[in-house]
Coordinates of C-alpha atoms and ligand atoms in Angstrom, one line a residue:
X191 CA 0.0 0.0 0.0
X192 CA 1.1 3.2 -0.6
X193 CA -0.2 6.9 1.0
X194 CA 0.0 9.7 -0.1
X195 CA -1.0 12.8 2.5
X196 CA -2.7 15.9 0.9
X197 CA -4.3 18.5 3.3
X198 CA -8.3 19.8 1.7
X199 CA -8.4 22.5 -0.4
X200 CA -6.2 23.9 -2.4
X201 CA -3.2 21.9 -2.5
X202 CA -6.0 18.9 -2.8
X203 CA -7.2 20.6 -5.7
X204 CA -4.2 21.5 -7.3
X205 CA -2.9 17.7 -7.0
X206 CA -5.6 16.2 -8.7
X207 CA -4.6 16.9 -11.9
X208 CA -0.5 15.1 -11.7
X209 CA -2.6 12.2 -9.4
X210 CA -4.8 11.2 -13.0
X211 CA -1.8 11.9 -15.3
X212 CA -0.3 9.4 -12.9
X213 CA -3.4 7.3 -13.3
X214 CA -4.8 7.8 -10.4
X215 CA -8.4 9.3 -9.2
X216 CA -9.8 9.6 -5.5
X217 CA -13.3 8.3 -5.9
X218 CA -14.6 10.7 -2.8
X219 CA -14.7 14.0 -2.5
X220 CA -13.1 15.6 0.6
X221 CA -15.4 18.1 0.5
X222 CA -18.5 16.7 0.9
X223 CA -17.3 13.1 2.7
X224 CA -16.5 12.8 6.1
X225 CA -13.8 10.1 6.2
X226 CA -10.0 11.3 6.4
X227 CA -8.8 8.0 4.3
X228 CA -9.9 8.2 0.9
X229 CA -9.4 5.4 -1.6
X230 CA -8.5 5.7 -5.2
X231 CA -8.9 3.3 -8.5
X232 CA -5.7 2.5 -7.7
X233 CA -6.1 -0.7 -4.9
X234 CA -2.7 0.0 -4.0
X235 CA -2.7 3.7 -3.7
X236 CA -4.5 5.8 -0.7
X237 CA -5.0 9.6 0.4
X238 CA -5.2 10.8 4.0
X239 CA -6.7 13.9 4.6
X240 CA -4.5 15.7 6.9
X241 CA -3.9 19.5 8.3
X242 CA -1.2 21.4 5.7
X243 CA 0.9 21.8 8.2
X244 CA 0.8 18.2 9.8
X245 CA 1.9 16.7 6.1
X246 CA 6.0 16.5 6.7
X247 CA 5.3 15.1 10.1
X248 CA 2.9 12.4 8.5
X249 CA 5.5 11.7 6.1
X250 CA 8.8 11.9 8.6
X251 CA 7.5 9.3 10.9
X252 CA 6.1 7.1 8.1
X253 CA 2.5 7.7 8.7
X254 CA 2.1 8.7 5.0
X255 CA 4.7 7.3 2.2
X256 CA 4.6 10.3 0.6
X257 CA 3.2 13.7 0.6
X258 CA 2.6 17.9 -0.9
X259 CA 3.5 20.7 1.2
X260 CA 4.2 24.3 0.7
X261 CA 7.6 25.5 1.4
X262 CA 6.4 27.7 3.9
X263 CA 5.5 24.7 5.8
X264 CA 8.6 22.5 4.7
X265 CA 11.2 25.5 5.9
X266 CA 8.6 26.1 9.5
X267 CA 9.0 22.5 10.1
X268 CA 12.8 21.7 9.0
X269 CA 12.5 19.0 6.5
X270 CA 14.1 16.3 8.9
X271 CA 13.6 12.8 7.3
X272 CA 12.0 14.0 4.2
X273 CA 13.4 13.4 1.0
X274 CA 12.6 16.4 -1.9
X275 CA 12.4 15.5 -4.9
X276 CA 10.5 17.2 -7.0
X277 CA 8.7 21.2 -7.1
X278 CA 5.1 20.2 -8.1
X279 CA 4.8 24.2 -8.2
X280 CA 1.1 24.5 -8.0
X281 CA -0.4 26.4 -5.0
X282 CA 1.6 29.6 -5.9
X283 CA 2.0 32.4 -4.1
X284 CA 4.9 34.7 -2.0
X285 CA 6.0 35.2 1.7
X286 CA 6.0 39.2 2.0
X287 CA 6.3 42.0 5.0
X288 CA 3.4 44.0 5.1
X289 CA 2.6 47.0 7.4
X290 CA 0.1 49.8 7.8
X291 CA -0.1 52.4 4.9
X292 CA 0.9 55.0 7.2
X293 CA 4.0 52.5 8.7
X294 CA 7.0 53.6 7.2
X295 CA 8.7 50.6 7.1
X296 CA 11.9 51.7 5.3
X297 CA 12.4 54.2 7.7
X298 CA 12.1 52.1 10.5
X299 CA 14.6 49.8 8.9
X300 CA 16.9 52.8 8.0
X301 CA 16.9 54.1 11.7
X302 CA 17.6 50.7 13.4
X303 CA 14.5 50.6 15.4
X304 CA 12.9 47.5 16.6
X305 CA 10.0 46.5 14.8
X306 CA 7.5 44.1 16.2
X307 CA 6.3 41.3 13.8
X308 CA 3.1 39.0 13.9
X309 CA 3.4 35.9 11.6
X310 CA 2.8 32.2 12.4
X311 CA 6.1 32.0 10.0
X312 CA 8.7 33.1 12.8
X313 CA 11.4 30.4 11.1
X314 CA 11.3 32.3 7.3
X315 CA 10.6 35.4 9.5
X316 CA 13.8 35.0 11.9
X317 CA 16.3 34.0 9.1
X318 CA 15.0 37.1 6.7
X319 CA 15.2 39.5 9.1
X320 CA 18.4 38.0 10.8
X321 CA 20.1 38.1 7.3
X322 CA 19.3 42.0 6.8
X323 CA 20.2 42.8 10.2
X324 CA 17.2 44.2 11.2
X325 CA 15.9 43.5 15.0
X326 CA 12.6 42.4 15.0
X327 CA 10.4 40.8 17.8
X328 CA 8.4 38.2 17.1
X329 CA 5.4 37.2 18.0
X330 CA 4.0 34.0 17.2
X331 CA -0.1 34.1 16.0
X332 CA -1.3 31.2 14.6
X333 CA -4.2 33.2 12.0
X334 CA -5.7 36.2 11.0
X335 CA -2.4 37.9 10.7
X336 CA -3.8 40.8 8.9
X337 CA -5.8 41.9 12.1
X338 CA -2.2 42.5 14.5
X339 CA -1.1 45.6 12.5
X340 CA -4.4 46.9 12.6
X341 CA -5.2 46.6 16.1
X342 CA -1.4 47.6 17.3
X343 CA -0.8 44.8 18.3
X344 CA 2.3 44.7 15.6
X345 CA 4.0 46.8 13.4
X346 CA 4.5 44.3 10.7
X347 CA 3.3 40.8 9.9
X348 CA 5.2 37.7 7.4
X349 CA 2.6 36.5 5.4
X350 CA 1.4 34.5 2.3
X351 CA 0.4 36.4 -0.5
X352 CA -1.4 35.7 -3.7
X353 CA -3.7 38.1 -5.5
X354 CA -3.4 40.7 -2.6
X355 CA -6.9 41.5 -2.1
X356 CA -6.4 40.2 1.9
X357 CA -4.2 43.0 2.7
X358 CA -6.0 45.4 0.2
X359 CA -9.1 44.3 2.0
X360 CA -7.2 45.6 5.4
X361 CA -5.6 48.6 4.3
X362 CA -2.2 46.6 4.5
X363 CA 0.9 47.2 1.8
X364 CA 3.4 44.5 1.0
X365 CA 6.5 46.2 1.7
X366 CA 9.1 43.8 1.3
X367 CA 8.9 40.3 -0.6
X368 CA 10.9 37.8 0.8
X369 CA 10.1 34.5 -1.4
X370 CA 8.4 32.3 -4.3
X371 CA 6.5 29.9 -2.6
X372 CA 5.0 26.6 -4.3
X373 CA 4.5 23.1 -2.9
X374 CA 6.4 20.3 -3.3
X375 CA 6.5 16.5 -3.3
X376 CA 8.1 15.0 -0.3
X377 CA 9.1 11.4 0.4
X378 CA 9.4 9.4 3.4
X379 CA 13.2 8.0 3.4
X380 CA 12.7 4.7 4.4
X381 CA 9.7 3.9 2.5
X382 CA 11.7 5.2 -0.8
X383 CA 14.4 2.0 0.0
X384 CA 11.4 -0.5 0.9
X385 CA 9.0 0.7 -1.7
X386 CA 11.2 1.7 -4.3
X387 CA 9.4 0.6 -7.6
X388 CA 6.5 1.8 -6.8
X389 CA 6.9 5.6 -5.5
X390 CA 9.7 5.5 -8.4
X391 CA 7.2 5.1 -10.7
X392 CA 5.2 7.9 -9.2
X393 CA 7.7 10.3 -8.5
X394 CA 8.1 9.9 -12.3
X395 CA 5.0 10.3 -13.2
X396 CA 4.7 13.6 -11.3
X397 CA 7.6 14.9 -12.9
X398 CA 6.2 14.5 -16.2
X399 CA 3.0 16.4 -15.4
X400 CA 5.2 19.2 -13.8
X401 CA 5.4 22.3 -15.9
X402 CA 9.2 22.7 -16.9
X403 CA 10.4 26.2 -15.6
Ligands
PRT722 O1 -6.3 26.9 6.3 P1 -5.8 26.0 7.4 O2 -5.5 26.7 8.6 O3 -6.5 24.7 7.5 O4 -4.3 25.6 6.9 P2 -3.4 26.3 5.9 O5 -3.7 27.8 5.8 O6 -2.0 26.0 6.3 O7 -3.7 25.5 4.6 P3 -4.1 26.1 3.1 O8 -4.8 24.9 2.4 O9 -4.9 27.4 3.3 O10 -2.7 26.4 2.5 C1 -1.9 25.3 2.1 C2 -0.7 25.9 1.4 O11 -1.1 26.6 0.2 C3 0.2 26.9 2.1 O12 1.1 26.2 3.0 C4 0.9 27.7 1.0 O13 2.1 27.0 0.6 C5 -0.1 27.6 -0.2 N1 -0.8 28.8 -0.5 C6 -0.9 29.4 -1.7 C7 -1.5 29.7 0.3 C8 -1.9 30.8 -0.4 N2 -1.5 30.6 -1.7 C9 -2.7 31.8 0.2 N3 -3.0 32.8 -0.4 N4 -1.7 29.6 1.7 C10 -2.5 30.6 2.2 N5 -2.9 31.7 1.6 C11 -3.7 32.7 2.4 C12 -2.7 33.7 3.1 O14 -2.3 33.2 4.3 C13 -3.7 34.9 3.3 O15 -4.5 34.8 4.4 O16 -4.6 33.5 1.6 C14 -4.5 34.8 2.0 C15 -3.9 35.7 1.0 O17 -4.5 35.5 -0.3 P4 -4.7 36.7 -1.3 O18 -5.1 36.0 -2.6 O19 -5.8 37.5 -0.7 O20 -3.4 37.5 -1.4
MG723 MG1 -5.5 28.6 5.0

């Protein structure tokens, strides 16, 4: 048996398409069924329905054989045990600063002050701002990011962004991108010596329905 862990919604949705070029179709919807195993034509080949975040550790302790994350979530957790292989690069978007429209962020950079910064990224947010030399505190939120600047509760937050309209809808600017973000295909080690053939083939098959750069 093979498993592959997906978390609902997007990255689901955006997998679907390299699973059936692979040959292989979940026959439930996540959306509408309850169960977090979901089988596929394939009676070899499973999904589990797990939080985006929760997919490395899945896949690190062998609970899953195989799995997509976002590199957001892949640099937050560490990547320990997981073998890369591939960028599926679907569910695309950026880390970015944003602040205020009346924050002057460059300023505040410029004069050395200490900015505080909301983001349930503090790893991607800890090594950016460490590499400028900026000093930042950090405080961990684990949602609705958009709300700390707005309430004072931050200067600044590190988040995802994709079309913009979140922070447009909150009277946020991105001020500072910090990196592409897409999700990726990661491997359980031991699973890739004692299932070889098999995720081979579908680490193959993934690659082929990856858009070249
Ligand atoms: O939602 P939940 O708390 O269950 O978990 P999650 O947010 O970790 O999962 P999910 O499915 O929302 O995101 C899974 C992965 O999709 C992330 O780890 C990213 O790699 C990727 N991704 C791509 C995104 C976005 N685009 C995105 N736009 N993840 C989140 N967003 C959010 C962002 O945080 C912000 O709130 O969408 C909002 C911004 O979108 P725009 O279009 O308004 O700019
Ligand atoms: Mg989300």
């Amino acid at each position: 048996m093979i498993t592959l862990a997906l978390s609902k919604g997007r990255i689901f949705e955006e997998t679907l398409p390299l699973l059936k070029a692979a040959g292989i179709e979940v026959l439930e919807d996540p959306e509408t069924s309850r169960k977090l195993i979901l089988p596929t034509n394939r009676p070899d080949v499973r999904v589990v329905l797990v939080r985006a975040t929760d997919v490395p550790t899945y896949v690190q302790y062998g609970g899953a054989d195989l799995g997509v994350a976002g590199r957001d979530v892949l640099i937050e957790h560490g990547g320990a045990g997981l073998y890369q292989p591939l960028d599926l690069r679907i569910a695309s978007c950026r880390m970015s600063v944003a602040t205020r429209d009346d924050f002057d962020y460059a300023a505040a950079v410029k004069q050395g002050s200490r900015i505080r910064v909301a983001t349930k990224y503090t790893e991607i947010a800890r090594q950016h701002f460490a590499d400028k030399g900026v000093h930042v505190d950090l405080i961990k939120l684990y949602g609705s990011m958009e709300l700390a600047p707005l309430t004072g509760l931050a200067d600044a937050i590190v988040d995802l962004v994709s079309t913009g309209s979140t922070l447009k809808a909150n009277r946020l600017v991105e001020v500072e991108r910090i990196m592409e973000i897409s999700s990726r295909l990661v491997v359980n080690q031991a699973a890739l010596k004692l299932k070889r053939e098999a995720l081979r083939q579908l680490i193959d098959a993934f690659a082929s329905a990856t858009p070249a750069v």
